[in-house]
Short mmCIF file of C-alpha atoms in Angstrom, two decimals:
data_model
loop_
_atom_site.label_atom_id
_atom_site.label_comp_id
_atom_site.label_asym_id
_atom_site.label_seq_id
_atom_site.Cartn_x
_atom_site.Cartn_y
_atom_site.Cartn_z
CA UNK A 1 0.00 0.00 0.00
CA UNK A 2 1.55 3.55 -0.38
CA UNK A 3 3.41 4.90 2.36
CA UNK A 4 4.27 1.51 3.77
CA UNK A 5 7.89 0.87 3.19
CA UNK A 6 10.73 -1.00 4.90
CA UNK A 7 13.86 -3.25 4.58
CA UNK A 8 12.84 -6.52 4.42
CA UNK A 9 10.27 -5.99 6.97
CA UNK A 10 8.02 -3.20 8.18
CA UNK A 11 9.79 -0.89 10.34
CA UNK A 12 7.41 0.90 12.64
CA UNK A 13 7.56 3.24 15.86
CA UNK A 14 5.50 5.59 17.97
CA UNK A 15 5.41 8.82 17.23
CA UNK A 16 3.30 11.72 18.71
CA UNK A 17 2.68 15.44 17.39
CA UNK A 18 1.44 18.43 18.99
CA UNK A 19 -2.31 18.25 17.92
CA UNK A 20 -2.84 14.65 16.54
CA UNK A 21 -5.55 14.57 13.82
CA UNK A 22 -3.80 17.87 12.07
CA UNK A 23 -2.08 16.93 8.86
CA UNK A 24 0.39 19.06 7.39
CA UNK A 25 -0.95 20.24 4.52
CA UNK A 26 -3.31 22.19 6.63
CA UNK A 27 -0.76 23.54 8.80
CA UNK A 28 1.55 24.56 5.69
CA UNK A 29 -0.94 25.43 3.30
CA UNK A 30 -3.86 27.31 5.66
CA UNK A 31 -4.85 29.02 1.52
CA UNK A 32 -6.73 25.80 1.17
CA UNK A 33 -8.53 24.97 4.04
CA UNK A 34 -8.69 21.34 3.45
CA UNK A 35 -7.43 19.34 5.82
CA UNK A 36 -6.17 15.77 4.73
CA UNK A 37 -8.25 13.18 4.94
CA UNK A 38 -7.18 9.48 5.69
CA UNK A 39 -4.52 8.68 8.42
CA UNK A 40 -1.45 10.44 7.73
CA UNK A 41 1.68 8.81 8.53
CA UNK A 42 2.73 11.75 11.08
CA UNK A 43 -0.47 13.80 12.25
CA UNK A 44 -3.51 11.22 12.22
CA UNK A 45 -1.70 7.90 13.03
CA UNK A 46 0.00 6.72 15.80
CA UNK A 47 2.33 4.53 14.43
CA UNK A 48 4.17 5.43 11.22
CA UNK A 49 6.41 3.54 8.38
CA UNK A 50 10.00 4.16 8.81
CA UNK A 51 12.28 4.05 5.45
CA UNK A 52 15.68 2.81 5.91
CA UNK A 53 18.58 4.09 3.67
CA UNK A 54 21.19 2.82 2.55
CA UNK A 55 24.16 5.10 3.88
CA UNK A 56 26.33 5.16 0.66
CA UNK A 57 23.07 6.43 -1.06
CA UNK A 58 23.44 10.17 0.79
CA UNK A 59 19.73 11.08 -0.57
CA UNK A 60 15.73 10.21 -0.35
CA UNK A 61 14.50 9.26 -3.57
CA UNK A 62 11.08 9.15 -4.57
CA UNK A 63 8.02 8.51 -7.33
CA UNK A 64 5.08 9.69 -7.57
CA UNK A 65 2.27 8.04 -9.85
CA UNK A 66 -1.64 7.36 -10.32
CA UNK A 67 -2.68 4.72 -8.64
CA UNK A 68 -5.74 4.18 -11.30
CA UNK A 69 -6.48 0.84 -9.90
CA UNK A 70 -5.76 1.55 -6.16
CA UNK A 71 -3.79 -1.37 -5.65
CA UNK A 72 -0.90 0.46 -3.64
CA UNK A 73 1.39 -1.29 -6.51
CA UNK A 74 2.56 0.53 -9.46
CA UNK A 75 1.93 -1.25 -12.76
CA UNK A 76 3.49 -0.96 -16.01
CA UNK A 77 0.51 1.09 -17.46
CA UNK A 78 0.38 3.61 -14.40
CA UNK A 79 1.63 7.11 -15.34
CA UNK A 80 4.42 9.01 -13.44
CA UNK A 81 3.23 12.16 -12.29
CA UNK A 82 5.22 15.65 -12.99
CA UNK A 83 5.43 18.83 -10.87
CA UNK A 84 3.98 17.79 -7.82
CA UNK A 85 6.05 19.34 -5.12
CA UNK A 86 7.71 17.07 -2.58
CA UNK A 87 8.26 18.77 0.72
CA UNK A 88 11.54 18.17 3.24
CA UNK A 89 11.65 18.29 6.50
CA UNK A 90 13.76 17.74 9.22
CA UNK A 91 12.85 15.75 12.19
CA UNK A 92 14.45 15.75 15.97
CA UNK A 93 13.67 13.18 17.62
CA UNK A 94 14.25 12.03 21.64
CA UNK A 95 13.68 9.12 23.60
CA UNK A 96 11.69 8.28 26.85
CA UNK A 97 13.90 8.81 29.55
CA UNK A 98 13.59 12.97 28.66
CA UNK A 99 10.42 14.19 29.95
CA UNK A 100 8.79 15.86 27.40
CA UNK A 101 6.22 18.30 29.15
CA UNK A 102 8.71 19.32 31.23
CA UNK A 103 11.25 20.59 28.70
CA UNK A 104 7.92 21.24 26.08
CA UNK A 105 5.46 22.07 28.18
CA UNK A 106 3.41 19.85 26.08
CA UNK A 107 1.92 16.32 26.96
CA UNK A 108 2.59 13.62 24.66
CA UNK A 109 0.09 10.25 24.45
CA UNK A 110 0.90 6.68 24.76
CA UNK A 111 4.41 7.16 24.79
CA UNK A 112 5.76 3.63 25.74
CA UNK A 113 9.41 3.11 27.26
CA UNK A 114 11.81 3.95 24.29
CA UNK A 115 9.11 4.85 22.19
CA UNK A 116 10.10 7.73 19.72
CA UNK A 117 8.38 11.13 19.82
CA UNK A 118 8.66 13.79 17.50
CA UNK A 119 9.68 17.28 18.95
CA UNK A 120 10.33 19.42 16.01
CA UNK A 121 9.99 19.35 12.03
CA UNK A 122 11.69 22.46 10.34
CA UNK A 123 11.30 22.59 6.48
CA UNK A 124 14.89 23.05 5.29
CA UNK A 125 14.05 22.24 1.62
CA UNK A 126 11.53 21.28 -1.21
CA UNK A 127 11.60 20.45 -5.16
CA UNK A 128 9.24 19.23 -7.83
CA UNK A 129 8.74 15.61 -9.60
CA UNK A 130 10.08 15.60 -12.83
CA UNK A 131 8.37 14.15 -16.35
CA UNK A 132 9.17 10.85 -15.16
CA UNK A 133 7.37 11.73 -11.52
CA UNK A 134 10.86 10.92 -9.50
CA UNK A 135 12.46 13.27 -6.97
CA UNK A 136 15.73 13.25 -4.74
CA UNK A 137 16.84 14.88 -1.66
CA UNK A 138 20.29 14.91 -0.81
CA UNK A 139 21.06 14.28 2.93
CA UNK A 140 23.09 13.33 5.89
CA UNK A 141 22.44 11.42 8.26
CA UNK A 142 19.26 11.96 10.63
CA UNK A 143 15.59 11.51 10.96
CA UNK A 144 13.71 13.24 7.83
CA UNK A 145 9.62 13.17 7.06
CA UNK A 146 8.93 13.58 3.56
CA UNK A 147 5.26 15.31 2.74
CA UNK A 148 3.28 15.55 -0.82
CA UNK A 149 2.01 18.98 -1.47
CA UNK A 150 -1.63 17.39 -2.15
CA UNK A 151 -2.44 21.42 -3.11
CA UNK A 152 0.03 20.12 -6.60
CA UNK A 153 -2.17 16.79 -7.27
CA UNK A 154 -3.92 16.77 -10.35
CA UNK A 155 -7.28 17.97 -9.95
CA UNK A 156 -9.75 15.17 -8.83
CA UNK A 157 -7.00 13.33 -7.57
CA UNK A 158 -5.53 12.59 -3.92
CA UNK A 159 -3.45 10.02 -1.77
CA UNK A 160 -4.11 8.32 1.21
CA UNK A 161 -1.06 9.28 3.30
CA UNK A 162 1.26 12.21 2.24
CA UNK A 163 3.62 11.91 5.34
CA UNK A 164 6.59 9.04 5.44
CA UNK A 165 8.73 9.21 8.06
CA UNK A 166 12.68 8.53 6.69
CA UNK A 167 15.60 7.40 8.40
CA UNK A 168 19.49 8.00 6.97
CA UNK A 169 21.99 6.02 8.24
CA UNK A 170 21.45 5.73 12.10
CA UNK A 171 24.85 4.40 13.28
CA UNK A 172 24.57 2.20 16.64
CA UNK A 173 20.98 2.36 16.48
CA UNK A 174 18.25 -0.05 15.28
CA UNK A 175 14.29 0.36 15.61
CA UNK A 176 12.11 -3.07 16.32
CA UNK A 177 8.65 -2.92 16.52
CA UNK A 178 7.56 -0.03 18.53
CA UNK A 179 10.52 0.63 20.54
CA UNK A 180 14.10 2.30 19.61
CA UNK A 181 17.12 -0.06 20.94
CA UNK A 182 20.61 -0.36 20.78
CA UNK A 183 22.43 -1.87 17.87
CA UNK A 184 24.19 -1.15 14.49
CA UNK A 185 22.10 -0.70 11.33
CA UNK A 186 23.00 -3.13 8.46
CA UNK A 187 25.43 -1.23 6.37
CA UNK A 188 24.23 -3.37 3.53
CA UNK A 189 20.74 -2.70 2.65
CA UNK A 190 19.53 -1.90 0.14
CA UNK A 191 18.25 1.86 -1.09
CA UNK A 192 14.48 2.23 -0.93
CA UNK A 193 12.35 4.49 -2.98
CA UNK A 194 9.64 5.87 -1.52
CA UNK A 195 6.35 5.80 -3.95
CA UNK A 196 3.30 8.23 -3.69
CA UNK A 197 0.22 6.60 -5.17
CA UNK A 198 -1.99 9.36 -5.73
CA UNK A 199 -5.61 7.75 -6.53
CA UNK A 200 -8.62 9.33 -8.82
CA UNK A 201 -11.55 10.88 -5.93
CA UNK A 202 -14.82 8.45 -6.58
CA UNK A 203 -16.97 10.04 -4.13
CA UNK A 204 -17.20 13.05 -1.41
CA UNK A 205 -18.76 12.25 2.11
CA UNK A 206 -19.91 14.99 3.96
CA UNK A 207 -19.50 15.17 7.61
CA UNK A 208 -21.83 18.14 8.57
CA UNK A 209 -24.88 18.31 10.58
CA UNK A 210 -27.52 19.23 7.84
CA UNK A 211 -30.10 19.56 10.91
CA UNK A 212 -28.45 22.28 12.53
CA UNK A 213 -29.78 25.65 12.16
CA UNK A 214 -26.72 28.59 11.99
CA UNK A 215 -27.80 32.47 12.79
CA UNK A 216 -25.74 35.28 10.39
CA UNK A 217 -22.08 35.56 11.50
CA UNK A 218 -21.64 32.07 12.76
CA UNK A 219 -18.65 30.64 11.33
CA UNK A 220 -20.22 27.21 9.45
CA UNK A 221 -16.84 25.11 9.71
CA UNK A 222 -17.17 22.53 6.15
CA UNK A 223 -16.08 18.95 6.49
CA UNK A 224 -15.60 16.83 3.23
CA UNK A 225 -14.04 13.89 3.14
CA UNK A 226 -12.93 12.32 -0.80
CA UNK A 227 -12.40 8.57 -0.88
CA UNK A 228 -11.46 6.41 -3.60
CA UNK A 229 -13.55 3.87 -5.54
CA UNK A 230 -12.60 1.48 -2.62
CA UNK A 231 -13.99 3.80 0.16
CA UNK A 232 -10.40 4.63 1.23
CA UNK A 233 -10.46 8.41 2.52
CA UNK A 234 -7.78 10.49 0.82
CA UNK A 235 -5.98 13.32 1.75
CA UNK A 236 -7.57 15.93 -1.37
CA UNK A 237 -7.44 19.73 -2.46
CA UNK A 238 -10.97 20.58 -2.12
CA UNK A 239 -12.83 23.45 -3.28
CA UNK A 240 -15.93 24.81 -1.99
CA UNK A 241 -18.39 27.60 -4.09
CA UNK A 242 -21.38 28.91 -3.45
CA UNK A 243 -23.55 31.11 -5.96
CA UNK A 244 -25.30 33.18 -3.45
CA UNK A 245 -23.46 36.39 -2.51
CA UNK A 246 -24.71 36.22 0.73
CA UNK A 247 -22.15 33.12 1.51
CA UNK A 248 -18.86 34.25 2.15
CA UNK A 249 -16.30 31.60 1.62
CA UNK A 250 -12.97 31.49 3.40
CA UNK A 251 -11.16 28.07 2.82
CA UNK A 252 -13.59 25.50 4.67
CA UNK A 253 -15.45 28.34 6.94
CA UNK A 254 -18.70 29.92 5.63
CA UNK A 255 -20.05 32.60 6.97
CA UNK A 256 -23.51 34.40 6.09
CA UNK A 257 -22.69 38.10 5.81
CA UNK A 258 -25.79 40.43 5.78
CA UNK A 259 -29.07 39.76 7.30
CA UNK A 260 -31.76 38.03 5.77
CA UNK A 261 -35.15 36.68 6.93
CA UNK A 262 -34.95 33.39 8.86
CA UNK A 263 -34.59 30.14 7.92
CA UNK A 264 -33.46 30.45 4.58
CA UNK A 265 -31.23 27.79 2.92
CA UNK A 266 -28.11 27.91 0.95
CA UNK A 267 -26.74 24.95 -1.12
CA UNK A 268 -22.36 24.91 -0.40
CA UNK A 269 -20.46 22.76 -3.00
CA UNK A 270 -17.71 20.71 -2.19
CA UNK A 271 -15.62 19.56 -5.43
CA UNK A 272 -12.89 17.56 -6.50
CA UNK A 273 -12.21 17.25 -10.07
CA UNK A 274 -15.52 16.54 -11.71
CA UNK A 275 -16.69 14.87 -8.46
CA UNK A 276 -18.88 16.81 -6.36
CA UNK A 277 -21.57 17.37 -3.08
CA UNK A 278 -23.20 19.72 -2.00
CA UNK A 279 -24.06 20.71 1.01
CA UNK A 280 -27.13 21.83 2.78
CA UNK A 281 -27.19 25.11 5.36
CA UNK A 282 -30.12 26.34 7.08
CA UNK A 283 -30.39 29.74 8.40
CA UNK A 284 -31.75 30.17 11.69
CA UNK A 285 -33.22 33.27 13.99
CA UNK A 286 -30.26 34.66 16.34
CA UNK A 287 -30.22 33.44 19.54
CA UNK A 288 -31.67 35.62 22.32
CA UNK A 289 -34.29 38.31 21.83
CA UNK A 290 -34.29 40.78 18.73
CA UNK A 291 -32.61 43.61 21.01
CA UNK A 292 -29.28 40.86 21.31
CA UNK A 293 -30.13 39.95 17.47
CA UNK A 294 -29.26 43.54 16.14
CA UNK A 295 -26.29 43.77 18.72
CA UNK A 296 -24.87 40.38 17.54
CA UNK A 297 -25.05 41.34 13.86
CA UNK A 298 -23.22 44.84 14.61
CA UNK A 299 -20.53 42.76 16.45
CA UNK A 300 -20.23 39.96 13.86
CA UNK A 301 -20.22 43.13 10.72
CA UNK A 302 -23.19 42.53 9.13
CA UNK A 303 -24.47 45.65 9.96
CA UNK A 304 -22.96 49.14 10.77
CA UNK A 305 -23.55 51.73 13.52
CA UNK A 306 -26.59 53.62 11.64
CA UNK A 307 -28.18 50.22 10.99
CA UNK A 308 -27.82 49.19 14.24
CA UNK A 309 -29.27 52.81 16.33
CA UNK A 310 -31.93 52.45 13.73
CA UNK A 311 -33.28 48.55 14.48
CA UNK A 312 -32.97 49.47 17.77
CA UNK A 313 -35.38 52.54 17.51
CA UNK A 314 -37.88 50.50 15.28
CA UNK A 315 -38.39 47.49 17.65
CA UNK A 316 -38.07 49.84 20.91
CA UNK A 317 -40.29 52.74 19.58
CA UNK A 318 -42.80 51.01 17.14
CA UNK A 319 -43.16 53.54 14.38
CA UNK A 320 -41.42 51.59 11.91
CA UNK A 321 -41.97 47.42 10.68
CA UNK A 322 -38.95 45.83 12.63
CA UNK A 323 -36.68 43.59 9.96
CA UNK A 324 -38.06 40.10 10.30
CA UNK A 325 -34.78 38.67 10.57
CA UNK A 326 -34.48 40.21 13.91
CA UNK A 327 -37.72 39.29 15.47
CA UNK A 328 -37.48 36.67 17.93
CA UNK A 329 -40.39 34.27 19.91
CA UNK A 330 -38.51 35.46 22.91
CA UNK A 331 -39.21 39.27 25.14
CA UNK A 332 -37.00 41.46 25.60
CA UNK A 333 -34.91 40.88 28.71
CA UNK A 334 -32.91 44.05 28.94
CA UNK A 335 -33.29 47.70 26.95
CA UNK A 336 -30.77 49.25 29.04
CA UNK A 337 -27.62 48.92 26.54
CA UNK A 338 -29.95 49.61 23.70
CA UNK A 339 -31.08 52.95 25.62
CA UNK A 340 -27.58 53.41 26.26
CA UNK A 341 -26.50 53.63 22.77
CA UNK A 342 -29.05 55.48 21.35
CA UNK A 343 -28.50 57.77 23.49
CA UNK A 344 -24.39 57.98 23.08
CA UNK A 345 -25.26 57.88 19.52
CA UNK A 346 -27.24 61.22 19.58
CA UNK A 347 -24.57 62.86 21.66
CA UNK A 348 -21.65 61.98 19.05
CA UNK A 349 -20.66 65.01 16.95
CA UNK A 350 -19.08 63.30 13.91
CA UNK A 351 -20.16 60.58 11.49
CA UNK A 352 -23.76 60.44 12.93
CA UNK A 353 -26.90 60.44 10.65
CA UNK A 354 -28.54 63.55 11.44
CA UNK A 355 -31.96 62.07 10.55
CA UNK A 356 -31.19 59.36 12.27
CA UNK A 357 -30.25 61.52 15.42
CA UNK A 358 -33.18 63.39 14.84
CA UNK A 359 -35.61 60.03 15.29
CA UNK A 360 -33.56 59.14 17.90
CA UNK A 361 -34.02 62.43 20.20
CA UNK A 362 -37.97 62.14 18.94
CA UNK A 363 -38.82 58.63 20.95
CA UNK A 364 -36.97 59.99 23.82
CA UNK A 365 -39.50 63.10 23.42
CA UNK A 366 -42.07 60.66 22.92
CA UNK A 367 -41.31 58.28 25.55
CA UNK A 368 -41.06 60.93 28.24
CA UNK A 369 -44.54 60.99 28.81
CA UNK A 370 -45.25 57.00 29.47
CA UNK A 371 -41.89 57.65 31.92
CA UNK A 372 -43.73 60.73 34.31
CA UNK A 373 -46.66 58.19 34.23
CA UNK A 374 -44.54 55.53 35.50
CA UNK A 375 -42.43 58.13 37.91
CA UNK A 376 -45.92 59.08 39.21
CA UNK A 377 -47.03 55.34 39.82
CA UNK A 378 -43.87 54.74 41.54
CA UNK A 379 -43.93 57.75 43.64
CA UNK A 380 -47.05 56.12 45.05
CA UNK A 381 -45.40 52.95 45.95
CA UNK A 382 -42.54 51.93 48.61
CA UNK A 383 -40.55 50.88 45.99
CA UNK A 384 -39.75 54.72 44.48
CA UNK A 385 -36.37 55.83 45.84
CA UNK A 386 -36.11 59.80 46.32
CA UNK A 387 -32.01 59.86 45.90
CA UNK A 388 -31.50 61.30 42.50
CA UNK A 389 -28.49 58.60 41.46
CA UNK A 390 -29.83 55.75 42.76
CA UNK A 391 -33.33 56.31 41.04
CA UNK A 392 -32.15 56.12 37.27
CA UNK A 393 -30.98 52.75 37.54
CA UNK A 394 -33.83 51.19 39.29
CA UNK A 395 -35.98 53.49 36.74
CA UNK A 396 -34.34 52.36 34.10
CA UNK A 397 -35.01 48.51 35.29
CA UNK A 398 -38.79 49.33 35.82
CA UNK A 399 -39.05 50.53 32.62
CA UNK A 400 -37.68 47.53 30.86
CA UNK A 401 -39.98 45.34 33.28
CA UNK A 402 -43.39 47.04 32.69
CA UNK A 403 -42.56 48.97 29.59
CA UNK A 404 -40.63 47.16 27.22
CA UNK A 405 -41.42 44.11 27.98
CA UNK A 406 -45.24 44.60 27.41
CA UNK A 407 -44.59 43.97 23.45
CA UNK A 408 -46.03 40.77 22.64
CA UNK A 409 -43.29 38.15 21.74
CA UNK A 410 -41.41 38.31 18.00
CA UNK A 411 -43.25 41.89 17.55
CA UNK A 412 -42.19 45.42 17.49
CA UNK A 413 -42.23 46.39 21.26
CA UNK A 414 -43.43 49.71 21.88
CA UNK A 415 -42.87 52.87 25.01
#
């Protein structure tokens, strides 16, 4: 199978990353968004293939080819691939008796007695296949990883496991089955090449929720996964697209960007090649009442400042049809911030609407009678409290209670 090479017999160890289930590609190539699929041979799996070479060799050789019949073999008929870029990287490497959180403050899991654990991969070099799809490194000795560029794959194409782990000449050392012991490498193997497969993408799975409803401004995190015509999961360049303009598209996060009524749906679609999915998104309400609604959407830039004073007058005040992708089943908990900025907004003396202002100092004018009503009542009542500063909070809270809140629910409240 690609990926799984060895002297004689397979050579395997533990290894452990930073953030297992993170391949490389994503970390090295954040343009695409796509994380690879599969188990790569350093960031999804915990054991890995180790490739022994030869130390007269003094470089890492490679192939890359389409695997049309994904058979992990190369056949006679199977075409080299050219340009794909083949990444270097060098790997240090400790063993058990070091405690690693200590010197990385970083935990590392499963790490058996001897085990090998990565701590560091620096690229120090890359270069592309040529027309007959080979490529060569040349090295010392050391611990190297070798990574496929899947973003250089033909399109529709990917490979189960972009990562190998290589070792060059590793004097008094010797790796058996999942441990590193003492011992002296044969200095009389032979050189391996190390083959990439890449495979044709049959089909795309997708991994999202489709019941889940998302408000404007959520970040909608995409998860496709390609697999061949065997089922295998392969590490892919995917592209997502969406025709609405309402859908903006950053790598694999979608976002919904200005405000539209509730629950509308939006078709998202993943491709590789000529194969495709799409993928289903619901728009939901905000969460909270319409007063959090149109302070959500300010914070998350889907509307600006004027928008924002002016939702805020039309659900507190009445006079105008609130947007119905603000109105909510739930009342209004709290009008105190909303007070709060309408009126900082009419006290600003640059870049403020001056109609805007203007409506704004109007429902305070307009409100101030249903307030001396409710001053009045409270005057009545044990609850009123006669010091000045201590009144406009509690006023403020008995307003919200008896005033606001006396809109019915998901309707324009009014004063």
């Amino acid at each position: 199978m690609p990926g799984k090479l060895s002297t004689g017999s397979p050579v395997t160890g533990n290894i452990t990353t930073g953030n297992p289930g993170t391949g490389r590609n994503a970390r090295e190539n954040p343009a695409t968004g796509n994380t690879p699929a599969g188990n790569p041979a350093l960031n999804n799996s915990p054991v890995a293939d180790f490739l022994e070479i030869k130390p007269a060799s003094n470089a890492i050789t490679g192939l890359v080819y389409l695997d049309s019949n994904c058979n992990g073999i190369r056949d006679g008929n199977e075409i080299p691939l050219e340009n794909v870029r083949i990444n270097l990287f060098q790997v240090k490497v400790k063993d058990e008796d070091e405690t690693f959180s200590k010197k990385h403050g970083k935990s590392s899991n499963n790490i058996s007695n001897n085990a090998i654990s990565i701590l560091q991969e620096k690229l120090i070099g890359h270069t592309f296949t040529d027309k007959n799809g080979k490529f060569s490194f040349p090295v010392k000795a050391g611990f190297y990883s070798v990574n496929l560029d899947i973003n250089t794959l033909p399109e529709g194409t990917g490979i189960p496991e972009p990562d190998i782990l290589v070792i060059v000449n590793i004097e008094n050392r010797a790796v058996s089955g999942n441990t590193i012991s003492t011992g002296n490498i044969s200095k009389t193997g032979k050189k391996e090449i190390i083959e990439f497969g890449a495979r044709n993408v049959a089909l795309i799975e997708i991994n999202n929720d489709t019941s889940l409803k998302y408000h404007p401004g959520q970040e909608i995190i995409l998860s496709a996964v390609p697999r061949d015509e065997c089922g295998i999961a392969l590490a892919s360049k995917i592209n997502y697209s969406c025709e609405d303009n309402a859908v903006e598209l950053r790598n694999n996060v979608a976002r919904i960007k200005e405000m539209v009524p509730s629950y509308r749906k939006y078709t998202i679609r993943a491709s590789c090649g000529k194969v495709y999915r799409d993928i289903p998104i619901t728009l939901g309400q905000f969460p909270g009442d319409c007063l959090c609604a149109i302070y959500q959407a300010y914070q998350n830039g889907i509307i600006n400042k004027n928008t924002k004073i002016r939702l805020y007058l039309e659900s507190l005040h009445g006079r105008y049809p609130a947007n119905s992708g603000f109105w909510s089943e739930l009342p209004v908990k709290c009008g105190e911030r909303a007070i709060k900025e309408i009126r900082d907004y009419i006290a600003r003396k640059t870049s403020t609407d001056k109609k805007l202002a203007e409506d704004a100092k109007q429902f305070f004018c307009q409100s101030f009678h249903p307030l001396m009503k409710l001053i009045s009542a409270l005057q009545a009542s044990s609850k009123f409290i006669t010091r000045k500063k201590a009144a406009m909070p509690f006023l403020l809270k008995e307003v919200r209670t008896s005033r606001i809140i006396s809109g019915k629910s998901g309707r324009p409240l009014t004063m």
